[in-house]
Structures are given as structure tokens and as C-alpha cells.
Tab-separated table of C-alpha atoms and ligand atoms in Angstrom:
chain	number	residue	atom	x	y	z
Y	1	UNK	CA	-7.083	-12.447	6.953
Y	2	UNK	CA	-6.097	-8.629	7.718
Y	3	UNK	CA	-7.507	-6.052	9.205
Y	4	UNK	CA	-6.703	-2.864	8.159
Y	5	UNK	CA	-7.610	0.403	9.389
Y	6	UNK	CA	-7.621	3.947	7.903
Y	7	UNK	CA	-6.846	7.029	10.010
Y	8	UNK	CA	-7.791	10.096	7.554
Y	9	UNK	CA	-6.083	13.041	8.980
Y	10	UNK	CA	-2.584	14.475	7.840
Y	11	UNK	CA	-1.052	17.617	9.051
Y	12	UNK	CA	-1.430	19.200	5.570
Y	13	UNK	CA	-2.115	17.571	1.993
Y	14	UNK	CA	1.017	16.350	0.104
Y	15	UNK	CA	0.510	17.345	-3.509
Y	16	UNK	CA	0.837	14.215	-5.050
Y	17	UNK	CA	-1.698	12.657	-2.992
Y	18	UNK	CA	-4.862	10.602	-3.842
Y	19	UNK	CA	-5.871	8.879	-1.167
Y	20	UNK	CA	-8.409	9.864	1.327
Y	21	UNK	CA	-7.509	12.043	4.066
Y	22	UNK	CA	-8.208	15.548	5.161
Y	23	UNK	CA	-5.663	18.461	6.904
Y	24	UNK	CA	-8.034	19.265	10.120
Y	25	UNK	CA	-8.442	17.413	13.219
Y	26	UNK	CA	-11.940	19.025	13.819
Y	27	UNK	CA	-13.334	15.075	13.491
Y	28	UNK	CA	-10.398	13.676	15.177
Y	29	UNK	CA	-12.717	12.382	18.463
Y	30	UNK	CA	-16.001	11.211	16.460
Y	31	UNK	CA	-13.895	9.303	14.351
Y	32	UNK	CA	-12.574	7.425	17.190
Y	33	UNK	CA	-15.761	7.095	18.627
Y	34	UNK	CA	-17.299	6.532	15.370
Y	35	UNK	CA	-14.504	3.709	14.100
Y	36	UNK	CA	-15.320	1.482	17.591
Y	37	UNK	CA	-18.143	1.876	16.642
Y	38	UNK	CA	-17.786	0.326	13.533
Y	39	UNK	CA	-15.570	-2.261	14.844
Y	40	UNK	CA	-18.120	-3.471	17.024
Y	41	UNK	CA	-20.807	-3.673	14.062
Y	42	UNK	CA	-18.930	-5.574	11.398
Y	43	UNK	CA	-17.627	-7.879	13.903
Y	44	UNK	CA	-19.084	-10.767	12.538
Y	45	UNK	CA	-17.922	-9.236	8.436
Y	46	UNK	CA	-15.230	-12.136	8.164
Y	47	UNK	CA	-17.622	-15.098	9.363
Y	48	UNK	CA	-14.285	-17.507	11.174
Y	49	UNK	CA	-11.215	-16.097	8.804
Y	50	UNK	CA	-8.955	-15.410	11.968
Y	51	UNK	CA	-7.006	-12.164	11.645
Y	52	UNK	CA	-3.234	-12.912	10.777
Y	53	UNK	CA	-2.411	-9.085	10.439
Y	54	UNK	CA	-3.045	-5.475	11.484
Y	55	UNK	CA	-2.231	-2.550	9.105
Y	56	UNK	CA	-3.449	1.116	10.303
Y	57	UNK	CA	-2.760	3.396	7.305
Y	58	UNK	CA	-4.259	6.831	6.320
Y	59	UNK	CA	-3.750	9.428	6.541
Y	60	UNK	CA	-1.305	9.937	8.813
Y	61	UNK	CA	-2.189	7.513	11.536
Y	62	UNK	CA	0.945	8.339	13.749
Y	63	UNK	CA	-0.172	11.884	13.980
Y	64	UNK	CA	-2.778	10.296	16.426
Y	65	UNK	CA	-1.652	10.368	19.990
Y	66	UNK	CA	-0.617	6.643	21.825
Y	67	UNK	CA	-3.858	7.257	24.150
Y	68	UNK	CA	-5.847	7.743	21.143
Y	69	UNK	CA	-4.324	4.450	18.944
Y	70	UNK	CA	-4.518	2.668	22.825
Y	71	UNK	CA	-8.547	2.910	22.552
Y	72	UNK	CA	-8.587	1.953	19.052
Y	73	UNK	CA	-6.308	-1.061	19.504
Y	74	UNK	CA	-8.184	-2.240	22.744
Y	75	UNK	CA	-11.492	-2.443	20.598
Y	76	UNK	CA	-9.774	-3.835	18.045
Y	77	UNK	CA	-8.239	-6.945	20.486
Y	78	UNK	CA	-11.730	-7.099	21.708
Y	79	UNK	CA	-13.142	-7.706	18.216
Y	80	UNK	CA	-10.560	-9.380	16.597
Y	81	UNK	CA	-7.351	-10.408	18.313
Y	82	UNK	CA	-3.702	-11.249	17.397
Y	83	UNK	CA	-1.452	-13.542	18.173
Y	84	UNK	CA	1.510	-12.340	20.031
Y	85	UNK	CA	4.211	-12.467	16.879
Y	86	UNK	CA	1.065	-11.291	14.395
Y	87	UNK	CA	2.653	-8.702	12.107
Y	88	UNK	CA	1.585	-4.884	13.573
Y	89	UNK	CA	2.115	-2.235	10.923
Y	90	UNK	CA	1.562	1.390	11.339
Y	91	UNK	CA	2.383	4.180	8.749
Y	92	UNK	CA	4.603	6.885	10.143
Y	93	UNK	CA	5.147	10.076	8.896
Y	94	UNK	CA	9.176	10.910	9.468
Y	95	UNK	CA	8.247	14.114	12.112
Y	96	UNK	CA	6.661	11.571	14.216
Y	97	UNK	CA	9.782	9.249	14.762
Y	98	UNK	CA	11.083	10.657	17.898
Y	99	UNK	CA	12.172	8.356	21.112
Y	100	UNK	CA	9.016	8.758	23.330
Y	101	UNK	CA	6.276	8.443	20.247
Y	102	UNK	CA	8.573	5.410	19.233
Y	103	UNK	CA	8.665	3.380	22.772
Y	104	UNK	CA	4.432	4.213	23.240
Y	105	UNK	CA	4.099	2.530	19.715
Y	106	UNK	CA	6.150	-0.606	20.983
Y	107	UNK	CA	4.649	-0.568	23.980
Y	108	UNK	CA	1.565	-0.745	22.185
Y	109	UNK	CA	2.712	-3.689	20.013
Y	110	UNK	CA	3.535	-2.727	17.020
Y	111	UNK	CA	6.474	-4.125	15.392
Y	112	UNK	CA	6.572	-3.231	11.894
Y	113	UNK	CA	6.770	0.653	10.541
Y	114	UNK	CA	6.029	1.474	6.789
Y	115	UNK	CA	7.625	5.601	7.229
Y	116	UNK	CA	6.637	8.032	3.752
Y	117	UNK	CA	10.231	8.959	2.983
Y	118	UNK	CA	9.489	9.555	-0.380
Y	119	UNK	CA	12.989	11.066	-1.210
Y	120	UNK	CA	15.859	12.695	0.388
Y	121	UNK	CA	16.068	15.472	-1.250
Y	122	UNK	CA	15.180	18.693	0.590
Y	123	UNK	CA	13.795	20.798	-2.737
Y	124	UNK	CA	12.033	17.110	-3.738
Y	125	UNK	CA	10.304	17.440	-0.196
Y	126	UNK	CA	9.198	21.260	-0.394
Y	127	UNK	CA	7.919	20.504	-4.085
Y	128	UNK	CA	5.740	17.855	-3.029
Y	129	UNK	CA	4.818	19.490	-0.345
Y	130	UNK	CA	5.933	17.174	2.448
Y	131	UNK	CA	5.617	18.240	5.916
Y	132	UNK	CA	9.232	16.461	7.178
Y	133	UNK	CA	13.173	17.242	6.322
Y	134	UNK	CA	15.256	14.645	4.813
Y	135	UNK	CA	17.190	15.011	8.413
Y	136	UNK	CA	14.062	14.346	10.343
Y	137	UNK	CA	13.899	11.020	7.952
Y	138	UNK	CA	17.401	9.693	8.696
Y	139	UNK	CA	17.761	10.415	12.456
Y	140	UNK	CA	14.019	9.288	12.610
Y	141	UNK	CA	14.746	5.668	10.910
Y	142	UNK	CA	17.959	5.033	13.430
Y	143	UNK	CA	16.017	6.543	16.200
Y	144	UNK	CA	13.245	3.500	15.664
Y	145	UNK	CA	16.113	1.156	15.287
Y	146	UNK	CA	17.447	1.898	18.481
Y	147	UNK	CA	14.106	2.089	19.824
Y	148	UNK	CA	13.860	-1.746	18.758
Y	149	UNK	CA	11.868	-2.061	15.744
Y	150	UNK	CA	13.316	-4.341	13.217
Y	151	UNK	CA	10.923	-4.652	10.466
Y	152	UNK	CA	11.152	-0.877	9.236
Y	153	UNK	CA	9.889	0.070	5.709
Y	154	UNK	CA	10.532	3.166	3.645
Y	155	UNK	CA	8.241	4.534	0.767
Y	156	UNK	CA	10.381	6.567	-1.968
Y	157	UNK	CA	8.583	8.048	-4.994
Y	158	UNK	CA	9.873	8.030	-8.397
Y	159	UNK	CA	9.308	9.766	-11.618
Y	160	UNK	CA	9.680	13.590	-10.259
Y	161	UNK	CA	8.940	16.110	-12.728
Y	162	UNK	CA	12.931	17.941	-12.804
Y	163	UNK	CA	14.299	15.090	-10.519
Y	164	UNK	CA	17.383	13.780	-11.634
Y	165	UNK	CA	19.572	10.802	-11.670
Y	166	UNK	CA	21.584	11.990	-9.837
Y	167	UNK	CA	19.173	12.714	-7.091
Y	168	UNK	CA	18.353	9.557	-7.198
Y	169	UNK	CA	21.879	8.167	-6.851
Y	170	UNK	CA	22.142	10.021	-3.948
Y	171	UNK	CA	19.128	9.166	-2.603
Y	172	UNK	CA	20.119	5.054	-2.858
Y	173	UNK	CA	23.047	5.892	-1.204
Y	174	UNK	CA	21.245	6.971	1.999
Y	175	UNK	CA	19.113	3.943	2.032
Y	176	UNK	CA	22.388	1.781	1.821
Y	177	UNK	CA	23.285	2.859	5.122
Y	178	UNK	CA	20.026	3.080	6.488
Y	179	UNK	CA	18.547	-0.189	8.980
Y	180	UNK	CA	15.619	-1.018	6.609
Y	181	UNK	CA	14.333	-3.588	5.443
Y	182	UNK	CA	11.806	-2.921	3.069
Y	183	UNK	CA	11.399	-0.102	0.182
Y	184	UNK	CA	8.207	0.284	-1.628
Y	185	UNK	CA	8.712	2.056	-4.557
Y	186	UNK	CA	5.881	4.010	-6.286
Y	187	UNK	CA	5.916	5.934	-9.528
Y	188	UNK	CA	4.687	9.209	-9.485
Y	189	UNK	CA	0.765	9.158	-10.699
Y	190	UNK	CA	-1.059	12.143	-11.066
Y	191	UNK	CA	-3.945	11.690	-8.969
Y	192	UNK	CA	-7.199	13.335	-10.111
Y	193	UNK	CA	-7.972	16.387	-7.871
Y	194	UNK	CA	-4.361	16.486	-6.396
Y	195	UNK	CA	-2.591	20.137	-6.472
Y	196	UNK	CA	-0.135	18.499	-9.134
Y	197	UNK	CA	-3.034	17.332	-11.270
Y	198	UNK	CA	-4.125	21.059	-11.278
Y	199	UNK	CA	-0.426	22.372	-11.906
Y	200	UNK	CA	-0.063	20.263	-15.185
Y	201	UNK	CA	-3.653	22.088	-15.634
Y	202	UNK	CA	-1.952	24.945	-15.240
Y	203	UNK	CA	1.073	24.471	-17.305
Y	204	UNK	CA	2.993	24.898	-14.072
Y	205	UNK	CA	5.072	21.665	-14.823
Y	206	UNK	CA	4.475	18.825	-17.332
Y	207	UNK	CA	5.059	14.537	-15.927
Y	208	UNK	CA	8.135	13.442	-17.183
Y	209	UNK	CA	8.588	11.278	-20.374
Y	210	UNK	CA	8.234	7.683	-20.323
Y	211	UNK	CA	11.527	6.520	-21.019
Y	212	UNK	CA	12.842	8.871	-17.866
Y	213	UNK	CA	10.449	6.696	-15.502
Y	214	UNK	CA	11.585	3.678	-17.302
Y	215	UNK	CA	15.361	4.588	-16.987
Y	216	UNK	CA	14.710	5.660	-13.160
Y	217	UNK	CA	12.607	2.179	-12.553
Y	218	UNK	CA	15.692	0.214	-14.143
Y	219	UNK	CA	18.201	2.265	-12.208
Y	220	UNK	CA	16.267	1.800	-8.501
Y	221	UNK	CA	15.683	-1.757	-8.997
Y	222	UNK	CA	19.237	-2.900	-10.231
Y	223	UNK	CA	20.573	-0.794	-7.407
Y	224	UNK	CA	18.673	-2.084	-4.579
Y	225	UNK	CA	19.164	-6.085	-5.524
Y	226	UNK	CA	22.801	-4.604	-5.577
Y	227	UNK	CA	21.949	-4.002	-1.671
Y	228	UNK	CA	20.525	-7.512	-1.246
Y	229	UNK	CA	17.097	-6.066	-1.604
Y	230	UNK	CA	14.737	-8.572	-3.579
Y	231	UNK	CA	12.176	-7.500	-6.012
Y	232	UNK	CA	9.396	-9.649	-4.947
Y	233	UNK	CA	6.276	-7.223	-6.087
Y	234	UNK	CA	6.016	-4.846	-8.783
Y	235	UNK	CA	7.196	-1.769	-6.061
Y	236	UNK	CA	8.182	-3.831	-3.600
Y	237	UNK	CA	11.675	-4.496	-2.584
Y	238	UNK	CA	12.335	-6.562	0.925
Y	239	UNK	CA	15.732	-7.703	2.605
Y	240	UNK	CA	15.731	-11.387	4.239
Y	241	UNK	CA	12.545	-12.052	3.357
Y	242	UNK	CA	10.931	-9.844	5.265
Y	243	UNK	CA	7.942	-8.898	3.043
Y	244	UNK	CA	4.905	-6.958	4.311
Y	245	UNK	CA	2.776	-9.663	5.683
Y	246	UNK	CA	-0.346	-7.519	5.177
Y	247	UNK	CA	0.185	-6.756	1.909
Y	248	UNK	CA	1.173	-9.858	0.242
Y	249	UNK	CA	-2.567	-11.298	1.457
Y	250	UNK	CA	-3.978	-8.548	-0.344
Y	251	UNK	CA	-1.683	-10.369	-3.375
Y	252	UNK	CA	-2.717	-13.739	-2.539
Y	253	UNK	CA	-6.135	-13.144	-2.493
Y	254	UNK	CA	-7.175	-13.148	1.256
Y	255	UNK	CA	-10.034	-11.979	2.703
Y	256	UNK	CA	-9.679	-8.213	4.477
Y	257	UNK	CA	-11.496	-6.476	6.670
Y	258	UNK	CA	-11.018	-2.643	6.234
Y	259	UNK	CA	-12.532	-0.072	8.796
Y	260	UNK	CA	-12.496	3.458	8.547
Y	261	UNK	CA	-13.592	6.142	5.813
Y	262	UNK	CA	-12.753	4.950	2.429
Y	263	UNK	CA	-11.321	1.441	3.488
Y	264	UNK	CA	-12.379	-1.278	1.086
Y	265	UNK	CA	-13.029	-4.798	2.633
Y	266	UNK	CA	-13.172	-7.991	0.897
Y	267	UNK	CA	-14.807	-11.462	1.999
Y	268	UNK	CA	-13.589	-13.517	-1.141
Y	269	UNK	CA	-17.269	-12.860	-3.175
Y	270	UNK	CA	-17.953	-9.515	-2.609
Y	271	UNK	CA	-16.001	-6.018	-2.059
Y	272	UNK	CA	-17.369	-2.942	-0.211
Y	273	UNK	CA	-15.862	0.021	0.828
Y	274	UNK	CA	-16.619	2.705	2.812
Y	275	UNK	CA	-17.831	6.115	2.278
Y	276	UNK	CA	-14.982	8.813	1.750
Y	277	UNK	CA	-15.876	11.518	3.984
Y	278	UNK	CA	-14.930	11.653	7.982
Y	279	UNK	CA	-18.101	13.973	8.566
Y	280	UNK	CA	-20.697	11.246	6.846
Y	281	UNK	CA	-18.673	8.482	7.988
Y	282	UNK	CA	-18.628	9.700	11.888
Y	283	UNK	CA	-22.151	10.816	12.087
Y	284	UNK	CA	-23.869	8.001	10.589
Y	285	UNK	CA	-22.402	5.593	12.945
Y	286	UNK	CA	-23.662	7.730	15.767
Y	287	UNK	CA	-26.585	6.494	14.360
Y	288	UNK	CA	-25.177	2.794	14.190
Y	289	UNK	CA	-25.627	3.302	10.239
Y	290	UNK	CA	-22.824	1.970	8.084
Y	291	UNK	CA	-22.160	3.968	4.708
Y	292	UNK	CA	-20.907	1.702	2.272
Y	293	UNK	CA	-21.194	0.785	-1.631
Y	294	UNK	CA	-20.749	-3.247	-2.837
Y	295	UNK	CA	-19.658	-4.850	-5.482
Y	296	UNK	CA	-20.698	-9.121	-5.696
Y	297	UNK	CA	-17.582	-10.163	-7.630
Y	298	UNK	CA	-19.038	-12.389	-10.695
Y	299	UNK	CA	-16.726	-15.274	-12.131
Y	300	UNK	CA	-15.358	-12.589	-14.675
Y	301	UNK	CA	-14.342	-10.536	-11.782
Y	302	UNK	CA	-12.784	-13.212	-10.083
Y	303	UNK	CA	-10.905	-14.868	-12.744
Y	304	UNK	CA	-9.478	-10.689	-13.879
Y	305	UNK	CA	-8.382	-10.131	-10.180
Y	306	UNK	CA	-6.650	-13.283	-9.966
Y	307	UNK	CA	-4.145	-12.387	-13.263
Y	308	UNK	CA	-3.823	-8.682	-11.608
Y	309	UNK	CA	-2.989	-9.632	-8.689
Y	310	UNK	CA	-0.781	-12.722	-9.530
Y	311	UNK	CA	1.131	-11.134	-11.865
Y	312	UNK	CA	1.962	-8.181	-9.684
Y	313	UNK	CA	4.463	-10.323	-7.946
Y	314	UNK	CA	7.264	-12.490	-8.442
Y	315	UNK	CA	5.403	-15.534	-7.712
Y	316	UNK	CA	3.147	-15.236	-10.501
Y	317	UNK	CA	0.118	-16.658	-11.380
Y	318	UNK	CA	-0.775	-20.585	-11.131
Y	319	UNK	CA	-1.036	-21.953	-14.650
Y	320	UNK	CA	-2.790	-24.805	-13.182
Y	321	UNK	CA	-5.960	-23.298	-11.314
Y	322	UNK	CA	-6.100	-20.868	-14.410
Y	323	UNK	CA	-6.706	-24.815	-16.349
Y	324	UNK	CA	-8.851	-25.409	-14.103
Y	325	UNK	CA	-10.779	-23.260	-11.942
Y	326	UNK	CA	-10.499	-20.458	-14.776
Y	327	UNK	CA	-10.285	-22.447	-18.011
Y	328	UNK	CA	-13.380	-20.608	-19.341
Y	329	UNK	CA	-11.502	-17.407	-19.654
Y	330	UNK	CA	-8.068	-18.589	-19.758
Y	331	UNK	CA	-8.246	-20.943	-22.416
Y	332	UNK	CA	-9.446	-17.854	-24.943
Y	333	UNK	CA	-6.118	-15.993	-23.925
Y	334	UNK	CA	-3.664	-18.544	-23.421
Y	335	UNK	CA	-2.001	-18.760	-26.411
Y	336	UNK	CA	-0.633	-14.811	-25.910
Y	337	UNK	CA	1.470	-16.039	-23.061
Y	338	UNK	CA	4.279	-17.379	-25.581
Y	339	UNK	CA	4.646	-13.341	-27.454
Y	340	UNK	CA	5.060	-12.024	-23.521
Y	341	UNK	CA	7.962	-14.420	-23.024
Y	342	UNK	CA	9.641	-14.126	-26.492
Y	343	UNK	CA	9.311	-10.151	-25.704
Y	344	UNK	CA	11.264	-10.828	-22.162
Y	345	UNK	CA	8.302	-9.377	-20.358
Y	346	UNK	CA	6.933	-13.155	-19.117
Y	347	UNK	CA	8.959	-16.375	-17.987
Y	348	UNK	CA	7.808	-19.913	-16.699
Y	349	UNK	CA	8.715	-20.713	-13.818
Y	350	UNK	CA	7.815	-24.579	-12.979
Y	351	UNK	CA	3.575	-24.217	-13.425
Y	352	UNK	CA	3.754	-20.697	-12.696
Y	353	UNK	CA	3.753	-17.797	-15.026
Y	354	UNK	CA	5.594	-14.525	-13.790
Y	355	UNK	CA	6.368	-11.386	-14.961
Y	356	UNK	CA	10.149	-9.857	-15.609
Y	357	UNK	CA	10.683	-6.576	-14.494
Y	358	UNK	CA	10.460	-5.501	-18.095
Y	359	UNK	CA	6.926	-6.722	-18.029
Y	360	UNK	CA	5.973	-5.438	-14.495
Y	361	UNK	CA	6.437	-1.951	-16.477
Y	362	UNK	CA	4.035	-2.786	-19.108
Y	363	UNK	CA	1.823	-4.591	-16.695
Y	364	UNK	CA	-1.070	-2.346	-17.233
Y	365	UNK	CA	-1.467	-3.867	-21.008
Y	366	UNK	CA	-0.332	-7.133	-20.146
Y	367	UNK	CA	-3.426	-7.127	-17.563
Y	368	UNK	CA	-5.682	-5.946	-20.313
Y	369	UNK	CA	-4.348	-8.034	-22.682
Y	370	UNK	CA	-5.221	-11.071	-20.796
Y	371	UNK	CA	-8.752	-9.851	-18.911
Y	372	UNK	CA	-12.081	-11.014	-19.901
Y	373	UNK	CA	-14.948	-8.316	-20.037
Y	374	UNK	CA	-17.876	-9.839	-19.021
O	401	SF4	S1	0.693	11.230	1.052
O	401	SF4	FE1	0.256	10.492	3.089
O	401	SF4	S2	0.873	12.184	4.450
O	401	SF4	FE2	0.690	13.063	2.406
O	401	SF4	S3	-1.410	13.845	2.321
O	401	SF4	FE3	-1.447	11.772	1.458
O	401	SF4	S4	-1.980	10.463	3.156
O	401	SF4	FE4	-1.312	12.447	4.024
């Protein structure tokens, strides 16, 4: 089981960005108050699913000070504790990764750091409106290796309108000399009410074409399994096996507890997820009131989330639980399987199905393809 928790403040608003956060600390101390709060209430959300991981994402959670993340990780060992050697993730924004910040995190027990790199490339920065310099990033990452953290992740964004290949050449080139250990690679997505989905309004710029993100996909993954990096997810790349704990549960189908506005939870039968707005979220659990919408997963929904999620990594999906706990649904799609493979988008591997890389870029219809509608 994880826990993950989401911190929704940033120092200003990338442009690319989708997810839920806001540039103004105004709620920054009935949050706090509000997310113990909330801890305290769902305490019981998992039934006796032990927590095996810790996550705290946003937002920009290391914009919070250590006293602040101290009183959120105290109720948080309170509620739901960790072993010692539990993995302890927190998202770090490249300004933040400076010596004293980095011991107060350690000290605090964390001992895994996914940083939003996203490129290296100062005009790549300013154009997405990122609030670091690609020297902040690199002295940052070998400041938190000397600082002690060994599990260090980097996020790096693909699919640039104007980027080029050889930006992105150079941009591999740093991470080869860089101590990390994981890269999660996401292509650019035009997130609905982003500044860039209003500049393509605008005519200001226009996405690139497919076959440029399929040429820049290609050209990152072959270069980092040139580094020893392994492709286990469809953007995630990990050296020595050192995958994100956390995230490969989501994968496998764990149950998660998420806490926080706009974290989604999930108890195996059901998802909920929190309302997206600090102000709401804050003041309603001054009242002890949790705002939340649900979703009771049906069979349908089960059977869909298992082929999405399974076949979003490179151990694939379990031919024989589709026979059998799915058979309903997979028997009526079965058959496609052998096109995927003569295509090169699908191989067997023992009783499992995976996806190539090839078909980790056409995932999207393969999922279709293959779900039920109920
Ligand atoms: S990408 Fe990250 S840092 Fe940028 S606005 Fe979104 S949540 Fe904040």
C-alpha cells in the first residue's frame, strides 16, 4: 500500500502544467492544519493494507519548509507508519536542492528524490516557464549526492514545440554524467487550461508532428539503455533496478491512500479523489467534512484497468488471470493479440503479454482496442 500526499503550491505555474496546484501561499497553514486533519479522519480508509511507501508530490512540496513537512510527517507516522528502509519520496523542484534544505530532508527520512528537470536547456526552461536554471539543476543533483541520497530521479519532458535533436543530444549527455538513477520521461501533452493550451489557441505555436515525438521517443530510449538505464514502464527508465517503489504499486494494482486536494485514493473496489481546490479543501475539514467524489469500480472497470495498467510496463499483463479471473471480457478480444505481435508492437513473454516500445507508443489504441465498455 502507499500513501501519497499532495502539496498544491508552486512558486509560479509552469505552462505546460495540468495538475493541481496554485502560485500563492495564502493557504499554506490551513492546508497543513487542514491535511492532519484529514490524516486523522481517513485513518481507518485502508482497513489492515500496511503502508510500504510514502510519496509527497504536488505542487511543489519542497517549497514547504522542513518544520512544516516535520508536522506533516509526524501525523503521518502517527497514522500510518514506515518501516525504517520504507521507500520516502519527495518531489523537488531544482532551486530547492541546496546543502541545508538537503540534510533537513534526510534528517527527516527521506531517501528517494524525484527533481522536475525537465530539460537542460536554458531557452527550453524560460519557454516553459520554469522557475530554476539548468545550473541550479546540475549543481543541485551532485549537491544531494553528496548530501547522501542515492535513489535520485530526474523528470525530462519531450516533444517541445522548436526543440531539437540536438537539444536533446545535449541534454542526454548531461544526464550521463549526472548520479541518477532514475529518468521519467514524459511527452509533452497539452493540458486543458494550461497557458500552452491557450497559445496553440492563439496561434502562438503549434505541438509538433507525430513522427518528431516518435523520432525523439526512439532517440531518448535507445540512448539511455546505452547508459545502462532499463526501460521498465512506458516513461520510466531506472539504473540497477532501482524503480520507484511507489509507483510501480500504482502499476501492480495496490491499494493507495492519497491525501490532499485533488489526490485520488484507491481501496481495490472503489476510487475517490479529492476535491481540487485548497480553499474548499482547507475549510471543510475545519469542519471535519471531507470533499470527495467516488467511483465503485464494476467488473468492466476492473478487468479495463488491469490491461492499462499491465501493459504500461515491461512486465505485462498475466495471460493467465485474464483466462481466468477476466475470461468474460478477454475471451471476446483475445484473438487481436496475434496482429499486435506480427506488427512488433506485442511479444510473449512465458504467460505474460508485454508491450515493445513500438507498442508503448501506440498504447493509447492498443488499450482501446482491447477494453470492454460496459
Ligand atoms: S509542473 Fe510542477 S512545479 Fe510546475 S506548476 Fe506544475 S506542479 Fe508546479
Amino acid at each position: 500500500m502507499g500513501v501519497y500526499v499532495h502539496i498544491p503550491f508552486c512558486r509560479s505555474k509552469c505552462y505546460y502544467c495540468g495538475f493541481y496546484s496554485v502560485a500563492s501561499i495564502v493557504f499554506k497553514q490551513a492546508f497543513i492544519r487542514a491535511l492532519c486533519r484529514e490524516i486523522e479522519l481517513r485513518k481507518d480508509y485502508l482497513g489492515t493494507y500496511k503502508p510500504e511507501t510514502l510519496y509527497l508530490g504536488g505542487g511543489t512540496p519542497s517549497y514547504l519548509t522542513p518544520d512544516e513537512l516535520q508536522i506533516i510527517l509526524q501525523k503521518l507516522e502517527e497514522i500510518h507508519p514506515l518501516s525504517l528502509s520504507a521507500e520516502r519520496t519527495i518531489e523537488m523542484n531544482p532551486e530547492d536542492l541546496v546543502p541545508a534544505k538537503l540534510n533537513e530532508l534526510r534528517r527527516l527520512g527521506f531517501n528517494r528524490l524525484s527533481i522536475g528537470v525537465q530539460t537542460f536547456n536554458e531557452k527550453g526552461l524560460k519557454k516553459m516557464n520554469r522557475t530554476h536554471t539548468a545550473r541550479q539543476a546540475i549543481d543541485g543533483i551532485f549537491c544531494a549526492a553528496e548530501s547522501g541520497f542515492e535513489n535520485i530521479g530526474i523528470d525530462f519532458i519531450i516533444g517541445m514545440p522548436g526543440n531539437t535533436l540536438e537539444n536533446i543530444k545535449a541534454d542526454l549527455k548531461q544526464i550521463q554524467y549526472l548520479p541518477v538513477s532514475h529518468v521519467s520521461v514524459y511527452i509533452l501533452s497539452i493540458e486543458e487550461g494550461s497557458v500552452f493550451a491557450r497559445q496553440i489557441e492563439k496561434g502562438i505555436f503549434a505541438p509538433p508532428p507525430e513522427e518528431k515525438v516518435t523520432e525523439e521517443y526512439f532517440f531518448v530510449a535507445d540512448a539511455l539503455r546505452e547508459m545502462g538505464f532499463e526501460h521498465y514502464e512506458i516513461s520510466n527508465f531506472a539504473r540497477a533496478g532501482k524503480y520507484s517503489v511507489h509507483n510501480s504499486n500504482y502499476w501492480s494494482k495496490k491499494p493507495y491512500i492519497g491525501l490532499g486536494p485533488s489526490a485520488h485514493s484507491f481501496n481495490l473496489h472503489s476510487r475517490q479523489w479529492n476535491v481540487a481546490n485548497v480553499k474548499t479543501y482547507s475549510e471543510s475539514l475545519d469542519k471535519d467534512i471531507l470533499k470527495f467524489d467516488f467511483e465503485e469500480l464494476t467488473e468492466v472497470d476492473q478487468y479495463n484497468e488491469y490491461i492499462m495498467t499491465g501493459l504500461r510496463t515491461m512486465w505485462g499483463i498475466n495471460l493467465d488471470i485474464l483466462r481466468s479471473t477476466y475470461k468474460k471480457y478477454w475471451s471476446s478480444v483475445e484473438s487481436r493479440i496475434a496482429a499486435y505481435i506480427q506488427q512488433g508492437w506485442a511479444k510473449r513473454d512465458g504467460n505474460h503479454l508485454v508491450l515493445t516500445e513500438r507498442g508503448w507508443l501506440v498504447s493509447d489504441y492498443i488499450f482501446c482496442d482491447l477494453f470492454v465498455i460496459s
